[in-house]
Coordinates of C-alpha atoms in Angstrom, one line a residue:
Chain A
M899 CA 19.1 -22.4 -11.3
N900 CA 17.2 -25.9 -13.1
S901 CA 19.5 -28.1 -14.8
T902 CA 16.8 -29.1 -16.6
L903 CA 15.7 -26.1 -18.8
L904 CA 19.4 -25.0 -19.3
P905 CA 21.6 -28.4 -20.2
N906 CA 25.2 -26.3 -18.7
Y907 CA 25.6 -22.5 -17.3
S908 CA 26.7 -21.0 -21.2
E909 CA 25.8 -17.6 -22.4
A910 CA 24.9 -20.2 -25.9
S911 CA 22.6 -22.6 -24.1
L912 CA 20.5 -19.5 -22.8
R913 CA 19.7 -18.0 -26.2
N914 CA 18.8 -21.1 -27.4
F915 CA 16.5 -21.4 -24.5
L916 CA 15.3 -18.2 -24.8
K917 CA 14.7 -18.5 -28.0
T918 CA 12.1 -21.3 -27.5
L919 CA 9.6 -18.6 -25.8
P920 CA 7.0 -17.0 -28.2
P921 CA 6.8 -13.6 -29.0
V922 CA 4.1 -12.0 -26.7
D923 CA 1.0 -10.6 -28.7
Q924 CA 1.2 -7.0 -27.1
V925 CA -2.3 -5.7 -28.2
G926 CA -4.1 -9.1 -26.5
A927 CA -1.9 -8.5 -23.9
S928 CA -3.6 -4.9 -23.6
A929 CA -6.6 -5.9 -24.0
R930 CA -6.8 -8.6 -21.4
V931 CA -5.4 -6.5 -18.8
E932 CA -8.1 -4.1 -19.7
M933 CA -10.7 -6.2 -19.4
L934 CA -9.5 -8.2 -16.4
A935 CA -9.6 -4.2 -15.0
T936 CA -13.0 -4.1 -15.4
R937 CA -14.3 -6.1 -12.9
S938 CA -16.4 -5.6 -10.1
I939 CA -15.4 -6.2 -6.4
K940 CA -17.7 -6.9 -4.2
T941 CA -18.0 -4.9 -0.3
S942 CA -17.1 -8.3 1.4
S943 CA -13.7 -8.8 -1.5
K944 CA -13.0 -6.0 -0.9
N945 CA -12.4 -5.6 2.6
W946 CA -10.5 -8.5 2.5
A947 CA -8.6 -7.5 -1.0
I948 CA -7.6 -4.3 1.0
D949 CA -6.2 -5.9 4.1
L950 CA -3.9 -8.1 2.0
A951 CA -2.9 -5.1 0.0
I952 CA -1.7 -3.8 3.0
R953 CA 0.0 -7.2 4.1
M954 CA 1.9 -7.4 0.9
V955 CA 3.1 -4.0 0.4
D956 CA 7.1 -3.3 0.2
L957 CA 6.6 0.2 2.4
T958 CA 9.4 2.0 0.0
T959 CA 12.0 5.5 0.6
L960 CA 14.5 6.0 -2.0
E961 CA 15.0 9.2 -2.0
G962 CA 18.7 11.2 -1.7
A963 CA 16.8 13.3 1.0
D964 CA 16.0 10.4 3.1
T965 CA 16.7 11.0 7.1
P966 CA 17.2 8.3 10.0
G967 CA 13.5 10.5 11.5
K968 CA 11.9 9.7 8.3
V969 CA 13.3 5.8 8.0
K970 CA 12.0 5.7 11.7
A971 CA 8.8 6.8 10.8
L972 CA 8.2 5.6 8.3
C973 CA 9.0 1.8 10.6
A974 CA 6.8 2.7 12.8
K975 CA 4.5 2.2 10.6
A976 CA 4.9 -0.4 8.9
V977 CA 4.2 -2.1 12.1
Y978 CA 1.5 -0.6 13.1
P979 CA -0.2 1.6 9.6
D980 CA -3.1 2.6 11.1
P981 CA -1.9 3.3 15.4
T982 CA -5.6 4.2 16.2
D983 CA -6.7 0.7 14.5
L984 CA -5.3 -2.4 15.3
T985 CA -6.4 -4.4 13.8
V986 CA -4.6 -3.3 9.9
P987 CA -2.5 -6.0 9.6
S988 CA 1.9 -4.7 9.3
V989 CA 3.0 -4.1 6.1
G990 CA 4.9 -6.6 4.0
A991 CA 8.8 -4.9 4.3
I992 CA 10.4 -2.1 4.4
C993 CA 12.7 -0.7 1.5
V994 CA 15.2 1.3 1.9
Y995 CA 19.2 2.0 0.3
N996 CA 21.8 0.3 1.8
D997 CA 22.7 2.5 4.3
M998 CA 19.2 3.1 6.1
V999 CA 19.5 -0.6 6.4
K1000 CA 20.0 -1.1 9.9
I1001 CA 18.5 2.2 11.2
A1002 CA 15.9 0.5 9.3
R1003 CA 16.1 -3.5 10.9
D1004 CA 16.5 -1.4 14.7
A1005 CA 13.9 0.4 14.1
L1006 CA 11.5 -2.4 13.7
D1007 CA 13.5 -4.3 16.2
S1008 CA 12.6 -2.4 18.8
G1009 CA 9.0 -1.4 17.5
G1010 CA 7.6 -4.7 17.9
G1011 CA 7.6 -5.2 14.5
K1012 CA 10.9 -8.3 14.3
H1013 CA 8.9 -10.1 11.9
I1014 CA 8.5 -7.2 9.2
P1015 CA 11.5 -8.0 6.2
V1016 CA 14.0 -4.7 5.4
A1017 CA 14.5 -4.7 1.9
A1018 CA 17.4 -2.7 0.3
V1019 CA 18.4 -1.8 -2.7
T1020 CA 21.6 -2.7 -4.4
T1021 CA 24.2 -3.3 -7.2
A1022 CA 24.5 0.6 -7.5
F1023 CA 20.3 1.2 -7.4
P1024 CA 19.2 2.9 -9.7
S1025 CA 20.6 2.3 -12.6
G1026 CA 23.5 -0.3 -12.1
R1027 CA 26.4 0.7 -13.5
A1028 CA 29.3 0.0 -11.6
S1029 CA 31.4 -2.8 -11.4
M1030 CA 31.0 -6.3 -10.5
E1031 CA 32.8 -6.1 -6.6
V1032 CA 31.4 -3.0 -6.0
K1033 CA 28.1 -4.4 -7.0
I1034 CA 28.8 -8.2 -4.3
Q1035 CA 30.1 -5.3 -1.9
D1036 CA 26.8 -3.4 -2.2
T1037 CA 25.4 -6.3 -1.2
K1038 CA 27.4 -7.7 1.6
D1039 CA 26.8 -4.8 3.4
A1040 CA 23.4 -4.8 3.4
I1041 CA 23.3 -8.3 4.4
A1042 CA 25.6 -7.4 6.8
N1043 CA 23.7 -4.6 8.4
G1044 CA 20.4 -7.3 8.5
A1045 CA 18.6 -7.0 5.6
G1046 CA 16.5 -10.1 4.9
E1047 CA 15.9 -9.1 1.3
I1048 CA 17.9 -8.0 -1.1
D1049 CA 15.9 -6.2 -4.1
M1050 CA 18.5 -6.2 -6.9
V1051 CA 19.1 -4.2 -10.2
I1052 CA 20.4 -5.8 -13.8
D1053 CA 22.6 -3.8 -16.6
R1054 CA 19.6 -3.0 -19.4
G1055 CA 22.9 -1.7 -20.8
A1056 CA 24.3 -4.9 -20.9
F1057 CA 21.0 -6.8 -21.4
L1058 CA 20.0 -4.3 -24.5
A1059 CA 23.3 -4.8 -25.9
G1060 CA 22.8 -8.9 -25.9
N1061 CA 25.3 -9.7 -23.6
L1062 CA 22.9 -11.7 -22.1
G1063 CA 25.5 -13.9 -20.6
L1064 CA 26.8 -11.1 -18.7
V1065 CA 23.4 -10.6 -16.5
F1066 CA 23.2 -13.9 -16.0
D1067 CA 26.1 -14.2 -14.4
E1068 CA 25.7 -10.9 -12.1
I1069 CA 21.8 -12.0 -11.0
K1070 CA 23.8 -15.6 -9.9
T1071 CA 26.6 -14.2 -8.7
I1072 CA 24.3 -12.5 -6.1
K1073 CA 21.9 -15.0 -5.2
E1074 CA 25.3 -16.8 -3.9
V1075 CA 25.8 -14.0 -2.0
C1076 CA 22.8 -14.1 -0.6
G1077 CA 22.5 -17.2 -0.1
S1078 CA 19.1 -19.2 0.4
D1079 CA 17.9 -17.4 3.6
V1080 CA 17.9 -13.9 2.5
H1081 CA 15.4 -13.5 -0.7
L1082 CA 16.5 -11.8 -4.1
K1083 CA 14.6 -9.9 -5.9
V1084 CA 15.8 -8.9 -9.7
I1085 CA 14.9 -5.4 -10.8
L1086 CA 13.9 -5.9 -14.7
E1087 CA 13.6 -2.0 -14.4
T1088 CA 10.4 -2.8 -18.0
G1089 CA 10.4 1.0 -18.6
E1090 CA 13.8 0.7 -20.1
L1091 CA 12.9 -2.7 -22.0
V1092 CA 11.2 -0.8 -24.2
T1093 CA 9.3 -4.7 -25.5
L1094 CA 6.8 -6.7 -24.0
D1095 CA 9.2 -9.7 -25.5
N1096 CA 12.3 -8.6 -23.9
V1097 CA 10.2 -7.9 -20.5
R1098 CA 9.3 -12.0 -21.0
K1099 CA 13.4 -12.6 -21.8
A1100 CA 14.4 -10.8 -18.8
S1101 CA 11.5 -12.8 -16.4
Y1102 CA 12.7 -15.7 -17.4
L1103 CA 17.2 -14.8 -17.3
A1104 CA 16.6 -13.9 -14.1
M1105 CA 14.4 -17.0 -12.5
L1106 CA 17.2 -19.1 -15.0
A1107 CA 19.7 -17.4 -12.4
G1108 CA 18.0 -17.8 -8.8
A1109 CA 15.7 -15.0 -8.5
D1110 CA 12.9 -15.7 -5.7
F1111 CA 11.1 -12.2 -6.8
I1112 CA 11.3 -10.4 -10.4
K1113 CA 10.2 -6.9 -10.5
T1114 CA 9.3 -3.9 -12.6
S1115 CA 10.6 -1.6 -12.0
T1116 CA 13.3 0.6 -9.7
G1117 CA 9.9 3.8 -9.3
K1118 CA 13.0 6.0 -10.7
V1119 CA 11.4 5.2 -14.9
A1120 CA 8.4 6.0 -16.2
P1121 CA 6.6 4.4 -17.4
A1122 CA 7.1 1.7 -14.4
A1123 CA 4.5 -1.2 -13.4
T1124 CA 1.5 -0.6 -16.1
A1125 CA -0.4 -3.6 -16.6
P1126 CA 0.4 -5.6 -19.7
V1127 CA 3.7 -5.8 -17.8
V1128 CA 2.7 -7.5 -14.9
Y1129 CA 0.3 -9.5 -16.7
V1130 CA 3.5 -10.4 -19.1
M1131 CA 5.8 -11.3 -15.6
L1132 CA 2.7 -13.3 -13.6
E1133 CA 2.4 -15.3 -16.9
A1134 CA 6.2 -16.3 -17.1
V1135 CA 6.4 -17.2 -13.4
R1136 CA 3.2 -19.6 -13.4
D1137 CA 5.0 -21.4 -16.9
F1138 CA 8.0 -21.4 -15.0
Y1139 CA 6.7 -22.8 -12.3
K1140 CA 4.7 -25.8 -14.3
M1141 CA 7.9 -26.6 -16.0
T1142 CA 10.3 -26.8 -12.3
G1143 CA 8.3 -26.9 -9.7
T1144 CA 9.0 -23.8 -7.8
R1145 CA 6.9 -20.9 -7.9
I1146 CA 9.2 -17.3 -8.0
G1147 CA 7.3 -14.2 -6.6
V1148 CA 6.4 -10.9 -8.8
K1149 CA 6.6 -7.6 -7.4
P1150 CA 4.8 -5.1 -9.2
A1151 CA 6.9 -1.1 -8.3
G1152 CA 6.1 2.3 -9.0
G1153 CA 3.3 3.8 -9.6
I1154 CA 0.4 2.2 -8.1
R1155 CA -0.9 4.6 -5.8
N1156 CA -4.9 4.2 -5.3
T1157 CA -7.0 1.4 -4.5
K1158 CA -8.0 0.7 -7.2
D1159 CA -5.3 0.0 -9.0
A1160 CA -3.9 -2.1 -6.2
I1161 CA -6.8 -4.1 -6.4
K1162 CA -6.9 -4.9 -10.7
Q1163 CA -2.7 -6.0 -9.7
L1164 CA -4.9 -8.7 -7.7
V1165 CA -6.9 -9.6 -9.7
L1166 CA -4.4 -10.1 -12.3
V1167 CA -2.8 -11.9 -9.3
N1168 CA -5.4 -14.5 -9.5
E1169 CA -6.7 -14.7 -12.9
I1170 CA -3.5 -15.5 -14.5
A1171 CA -0.3 -16.7 -12.2
G1172 CA -3.3 -18.7 -9.9
P1173 CA -4.9 -17.9 -6.4
E1174 CA -1.6 -19.8 -4.3
W1175 CA -0.3 -16.7 -5.6
L1176 CA -2.2 -14.2 -3.2
D1177 CA 0.2 -14.2 -0.8
P1178 CA 2.7 -11.7 0.3
S1179 CA 5.5 -14.7 0.2
L1180 CA 4.7 -14.4 -3.7
F1181 CA 3.5 -11.3 -4.3
R1182 CA 4.1 -7.5 -3.1
I1183 CA 3.6 -4.5 -3.8
G1184 CA 6.2 -1.6 -4.2
A1185 CA 4.9 2.1 -3.2
S1186 CA 5.1 4.6 -0.3
A1187 CA 1.6 6.7 -1.8
L1188 CA -0.8 3.2 -1.3
L1189 CA -0.6 2.6 2.0
N1190 CA -1.7 5.7 2.7
D1191 CA -5.0 5.0 1.0
L1192 CA -5.5 1.9 1.2
L1193 CA -6.0 2.8 4.5
I1194 CA -8.5 5.4 4.1
Q1195 CA -10.7 3.1 1.7
R1196 CA -10.6 1.2 4.8
M1197 CA -12.0 4.0 6.7
K1198 CA -14.5 4.2 4.7
M1199 CA -15.2 0.8 4.4
R1200 CA -15.0 1.0 8.1
D1201 CA -17.5 3.7 9.3
G1202 CA -19.8 3.8 6.1
Y1203 CA -19.0 7.6 4.7
Y1204 CA -15.9 8.7 2.5
A1205 CA -12.7 9.5 5.0
S1206 CA -10.2 12.6 4.6
P1207 CA -6.2 12.7 3.6
N1208 CA -6.5 14.7 7.1
Y1209 CA -6.1 11.2 9.0
V1210 CA -3.2 10.1 7.7
T1211 CA 0.3 10.7 8.1
L1212 CA 2.0 12.9 6.1
D1213 CA 5.0 10.4 4.4
Chain B
M675 CA -36.7 21.5 -42.4
R676 CA -34.0 21.7 -39.6
I677 CA -33.8 19.6 -36.6
D678 CA -31.7 21.4 -34.1
V679 CA -29.1 19.8 -32.4
M680 CA -30.1 19.8 -28.5
K681 CA -27.6 20.5 -25.9
T682 CA -26.9 17.3 -23.5
Y683 CA -26.3 18.5 -20.1
K684 CA -23.3 17.4 -18.4
L685 CA -21.5 17.7 -14.9
F686 CA -18.5 19.1 -14.4
I687 CA -16.1 17.5 -12.2
N688 CA -12.0 18.2 -12.6
G689 CA -12.5 19.9 -16.1
S690 CA -14.2 17.2 -17.9
F691 CA -18.2 17.0 -18.6
P692 CA -18.4 13.0 -17.6
R693 CA -22.4 11.9 -17.6
S694 CA -23.4 10.9 -13.7
E695 CA -21.9 8.0 -12.7
S696 CA -25.4 6.5 -12.3
G697 CA -26.2 6.8 -16.0
R698 CA -29.5 8.4 -14.6
V699 CA -31.1 12.4 -15.8
Y700 CA -34.4 13.4 -14.9
E701 CA -36.9 15.2 -16.4
L702 CA -36.5 19.2 -15.9
K703 CA -39.9 21.3 -17.3
D704 CA -40.5 25.1 -17.3
A705 CA -42.9 27.1 -16.0
K706 CA -45.4 26.3 -18.0
G707 CA -44.6 22.8 -18.3
K708 CA -42.5 22.1 -21.6
F709 CA -39.7 19.7 -21.8
L710 CA -36.8 21.8 -21.1
A711 CA -33.7 18.9 -20.8
N712 CA -32.9 16.2 -19.3
P713 CA -29.6 17.1 -16.1
C714 CA -28.0 14.2 -15.2
F715 CA -28.8 12.7 -11.2
G716 CA -25.7 12.9 -9.4
S717 CA -24.2 9.8 -7.3
R718 CA -23.1 9.3 -4.1
K719 CA -19.8 8.8 -6.2
D720 CA -20.1 11.6 -8.3
L721 CA -18.7 13.6 -4.9
R722 CA -16.9 11.2 -4.3
E723 CA -14.5 12.0 -7.6
S724 CA -15.5 16.0 -7.2
V725 CA -14.0 15.4 -3.9
V726 CA -11.2 13.8 -4.7
A727 CA -10.6 16.9 -8.1
A728 CA -11.3 19.3 -5.8
R729 CA -9.3 18.6 -3.3
A730 CA -6.1 17.9 -5.3
A731 CA -6.9 20.8 -7.6
H732 CA -6.0 23.1 -3.6
H733 CA -2.6 23.6 -3.2
G734 CA -1.6 24.6 -6.8
W735 CA -4.8 27.3 -6.8
S736 CA -4.4 28.1 -3.0
S737 CA -0.7 28.8 -3.5
A738 CA -1.2 31.0 -6.5
T739 CA -0.7 34.6 -6.0
A740 CA -3.7 36.3 -4.5
F741 CA -3.1 38.7 -7.9
N742 CA -3.4 35.8 -10.3
R743 CA -6.5 34.4 -9.1
G744 CA -8.6 38.3 -9.2
Q745 CA -7.2 37.6 -12.9
I746 CA -8.8 34.5 -13.8
L747 CA -11.7 35.5 -11.7
Y748 CA -12.5 39.0 -13.9
R749 CA -11.4 35.9 -16.6
V750 CA -14.4 34.4 -16.1
A751 CA -17.1 37.2 -15.8
E752 CA -15.4 38.1 -19.3
I753 CA -16.6 35.2 -21.0
M754 CA -19.8 35.0 -18.7
Q755 CA -20.3 38.9 -20.9
G756 CA -20.1 36.9 -24.2
R757 CA -22.3 34.5 -23.0
S758 CA -25.4 36.6 -22.1
E759 CA -28.0 35.9 -24.9
Q760 CA -27.7 32.6 -23.9
F761 CA -27.8 32.3 -20.1
I762 CA -30.9 35.3 -20.6
A763 CA -32.8 32.4 -22.4
E764 CA -32.2 29.3 -20.0
I765 CA -33.1 32.0 -17.4
V766 CA -36.7 33.1 -18.8
A767 CA -36.8 29.3 -20.0
Q768 CA -36.7 27.8 -16.5
E769 CA -37.8 30.6 -14.0
G770 CA -40.2 32.2 -16.3
A771 CA -38.7 35.4 -15.5
T772 CA -39.3 38.0 -18.6
P773 CA -36.2 38.9 -20.9
A774 CA -35.4 42.4 -19.3
S775 CA -35.2 40.8 -15.5
A776 CA -33.5 38.0 -16.8
K777 CA -31.1 40.6 -18.7
A778 CA -30.9 42.5 -15.5
Q779 CA -29.9 38.8 -13.6
V780 CA -27.0 38.1 -15.9
Q781 CA -25.6 41.3 -15.5
S782 CA -25.4 41.4 -11.8
A783 CA -24.3 37.8 -11.8
I784 CA -21.2 39.6 -13.8
D785 CA -20.1 42.2 -11.7
T786 CA -20.0 39.6 -8.7
W787 CA -17.3 38.1 -10.8
V788 CA -16.1 41.8 -10.9
W789 CA -16.1 42.6 -7.3
Y790 CA -14.6 39.6 -5.7
A791 CA -12.3 39.2 -8.2
G792 CA -10.7 42.9 -6.6
W793 CA -11.9 41.3 -3.2
C794 CA -8.3 38.7 -4.4
D795 CA -5.8 40.7 -2.9
K796 CA -7.4 42.3 -0.9
I797 CA -9.5 40.5 1.4
D798 CA -5.5 39.0 3.7
S799 CA -5.3 42.4 4.8
I800 CA -8.5 43.4 5.8
S801 CA -8.7 40.4 8.0
G802 CA -5.2 39.9 8.8
S803 CA -3.9 41.8 11.5
T804 CA -0.2 42.1 13.4
N805 CA -1.6 41.8 17.3
P806 CA -0.4 44.1 20.2
V807 CA 1.0 41.2 22.4
S808 CA 2.2 41.5 26.4
G809 CA 5.5 40.1 25.7
P810 CA 8.4 40.2 23.1
F811 CA 6.8 38.6 20.5
Y812 CA 5.8 39.9 17.3
N813 CA 2.3 38.2 16.6
F814 CA 1.0 37.7 13.1
S815 CA -2.5 36.4 12.5
I816 CA -3.1 35.9 8.3
P817 CA -6.1 34.1 6.7
E818 CA -5.6 31.3 4.8
S819 CA -8.1 29.2 2.5
L820 CA -10.0 26.0 4.4
G821 CA -10.2 23.7 1.5
V822 CA -13.1 22.0 0.0
V823 CA -16.3 24.0 0.2
A824 CA -18.9 21.9 -1.0
I825 CA -22.3 24.7 -1.7
F826 CA -26.2 23.8 -2.2
A827 CA -26.5 26.5 -4.3
D828 CA -30.4 28.7 -3.6
G829 CA -33.2 28.9 -6.1
K830 CA -33.9 32.6 -7.9
P831 CA -33.3 34.0 -9.0
S832 CA -30.1 31.0 -10.4
L833 CA -27.4 32.5 -12.0
L834 CA -27.3 35.5 -9.6
N835 CA -27.2 32.9 -6.6
L836 CA -24.5 30.4 -8.3
V837 CA -21.7 33.6 -8.7
A838 CA -22.3 34.4 -5.2
A839 CA -21.9 31.2 -4.1
V840 CA -19.5 30.4 -5.7
A841 CA -17.4 33.6 -6.9
P842 CA -16.3 34.2 -2.8
V843 CA -15.6 30.2 -2.2
I844 CA -12.9 30.4 -4.6
A845 CA -11.4 34.5 -4.3
T846 CA -9.5 33.3 -1.4
G847 CA -7.7 29.7 -2.6
N848 CA -10.6 27.0 -1.9
T849 CA -11.8 24.9 -3.7
A850 CA -15.7 24.3 -4.7
I851 CA -18.2 21.8 -5.8
L852 CA -21.4 23.3 -6.4
I853 CA -24.5 21.7 -6.1
A854 CA -26.9 23.3 -8.8
N855 CA -30.0 23.6 -7.7
E856 CA -32.8 20.7 -8.4
K857 CA -35.3 22.9 -10.3
N858 CA -32.3 25.4 -12.0
P859 CA -29.7 23.9 -12.7
L860 CA -28.9 24.8 -17.2
C861 CA -27.3 27.9 -16.0
A862 CA -24.9 26.4 -13.3
I863 CA -23.9 23.2 -16.4
T864 CA -23.6 26.6 -18.9
L865 CA -22.0 28.2 -16.5
A866 CA -19.5 25.2 -16.2
E867 CA -18.5 25.4 -20.0
C868 CA -17.3 29.6 -19.0
L869 CA -15.6 27.6 -16.7
A870 CA -14.2 25.1 -18.2
T871 CA -12.8 28.4 -20.8
S872 CA -11.7 30.7 -18.9
D873 CA -7.9 29.0 -17.4
V874 CA -9.8 28.2 -13.6
P875 CA -7.5 25.4 -12.9
A876 CA -9.2 21.9 -13.2
G877 CA -11.1 20.5 -10.0
V878 CA -11.0 24.1 -8.9
I879 CA -14.5 24.2 -9.1
N880 CA -17.0 21.3 -10.1
I881 CA -20.6 21.2 -10.9
L882 CA -23.6 18.9 -10.4
T883 CA -27.1 18.0 -10.7
G884 CA -29.2 16.2 -8.8
K885 CA -31.5 15.6 -5.9
A886 CA -30.3 17.8 -3.5
D887 CA -31.6 16.0 -1.0
Q888 CA -29.5 12.8 -1.3
F889 CA -26.5 15.4 -1.7
V890 CA -26.6 16.7 1.7
S891 CA -26.1 13.3 3.7
W892 CA -23.4 12.6 1.5
A893 CA -21.9 15.8 1.8
G894 CA -22.6 16.2 5.6
S895 CA -20.9 12.9 6.1
H896 CA -17.4 13.4 3.8
M897 CA -14.9 13.6 6.2
D898 CA -13.2 15.5 3.1
I899 CA -15.6 18.5 2.3
D900 CA -14.1 20.8 4.9
G901 CA -16.7 24.3 4.6
I902 CA -20.5 24.0 3.5
D903 CA -22.6 26.9 2.1
A904 CA -26.0 25.8 2.9
T905 CA -27.9 29.3 2.0
G906 CA -30.1 26.8 -1.0
L907 CA -31.5 24.5 2.0
S908 CA -34.0 24.0 3.9
N909 CA -34.4 24.9 8.5
K910 CA -34.8 21.1 8.2
E911 CA -32.0 19.8 6.0
V912 CA -29.4 22.7 7.6
I913 CA -30.3 20.2 10.8
E914 CA -29.3 17.1 8.9
L915 CA -26.3 18.8 7.8
K916 CA -24.9 20.1 11.2
E917 CA -25.5 16.6 12.8
L918 CA -23.4 14.6 9.5
G919 CA -20.3 17.7 9.6
S920 CA -20.0 18.1 13.5
E921 CA -17.9 14.6 13.0
N922 CA -15.0 16.6 10.7
L923 CA -16.4 19.9 12.8
K924 CA -17.3 21.6 9.4
R925 CA -18.1 25.3 8.9
I926 CA -21.5 24.9 7.5
Y927 CA -23.3 27.9 7.2
S928 CA -26.0 30.5 5.2
F929 CA -25.9 33.7 3.4
N930 CA -28.4 36.6 2.6
E931 CA -26.1 39.7 0.5
A932 CA -24.9 38.6 -2.6
L933 CA -22.0 41.0 -1.7
S934 CA -20.3 40.1 1.2
T935 CA -16.6 39.9 2.7
K936 CA -19.1 37.5 5.2
R937 CA -18.8 34.6 2.5
M938 CA -15.0 34.9 2.0
T939 CA -13.9 35.5 5.4
N940 CA -16.3 32.5 7.5
F941 CA -14.0 29.7 5.1
M942 CA -10.6 31.0 5.6
E943 CA -8.8 29.9 8.6
I944 CA -6.9 32.1 10.6
K945 CA -3.3 31.2 11.1
T946 CA -1.7 32.5 14.5
I947 CA 2.3 33.4 14.2
W948 CA 4.2 34.0 17.5
H949 CA 7.8 35.2 16.1
T950 CA 10.6 36.4 19.3
V951 CA 11.5 39.9 19.3
G952 CA 15.3 40.8 19.5
I953 CA 17.2 37.2 18.6

């Protein structure tokens, strides 16, 4: 919470601040991201970008059918994405449901992955439809089990109904539960916010309330991390840094399935937010299938011929 | 006076007709040296896109029922029948054949589709087996499709060679990348237009034109191609292909006869299952 932007925590002052934000030029945003998507990436940069993207992956499994075995296998993969090539870096984090946190933490600790944090989705993910007590308890549970990062969802219903104070208070409360050691990522679920103006407003709301990261989506709603949405969020963190001197991270999640998409995201980060954001501490990609494609492309760059999905794991 | 609207000969990848990523074309002349067309000069990236499309299409195509695949192969024959005149004209132009022999070739190409369409739901019974084993087990061997197969089509008779190569490969549930014969590519592109309108799912057959000798090294080293029909290649090229293909144990074969079950069984994988008796 930055006192220079908001005189107090009241809904009125929040509303007044959000009114000062200029509207997003939707056509301009689409045109700009389309233009940036045509950048050609040369070989040496591509090698660098692939390794950076691997380090940025929040390797995710958020299925009702998740088993302890699946989570453990995913943890092993997070530490050594390609066991035949130890030059491949570890991923940024493991992202699981609340009840899998302990299993993931133990598997990482015993498998050489002490440096990899476990991110837990909480606050009644993915809908966010629960009482505040439940959301707080959900978060406390995850932290007690060893979660180093919390991915919370905002109450989109409240946001769309204009109940901005409620959304703000929820994020602030969860950040208090997290404290300064546990990173809080706030999922805006941009697919349900409808307009880019709403994405911009929600981004500032989350940043003012104390988010360490703003995240596009749960992965359960389409469209998820579209390029214009990521563009607006990157602009928001850049401008927020100019206003307050605090760098907030961005995490697109959902729909980024191949290396080409991931590199396009990195181009956006570099061009919009700036090269400081090209780091796993400020940019993450929530994905599951993406990692395999990054590994396949890495093999191709190494061996000089096109690789096959037969040489990576089935997740 | 009216100027004819000439056809742009393009590639066929994942159910659509893109130009080559290379942006290049080559000039094709008929037997008498007269200009015929500008087919695309397919690039390494075009091959890569085709493999991605073929791999993505493999699951759906191989898990379709054999009966359904047979119906679709037959449908291709129906559509080709209606396009006979165009095929005949192209064969006459690019091969220098007489109209009568061109017509005979088109007819036998159509009959080849029907022949392999009939095999779709029978080949499993012929090439699979229950095996007698000395233990308390049922033991079955079941043929399955191999995966993605690249085909180097042979020259004359160009249409018949195309169909005789691609029909058996897809009949068993494989998906295919057909690399047209460099000097006789017109029928391949027209065949693509038939495939696009005959219920063959996108990506099951992808058709590329260009220089075959370039495709040899690209296809041979591609780790996601499982088998190659090298009928249209020279001995030297087959040796190069086999050296590169050894990296992922590609099945590489050449064939003589148009109608042969070998063309199907060579691109199948046999899965043997042991099942205990009495439990």
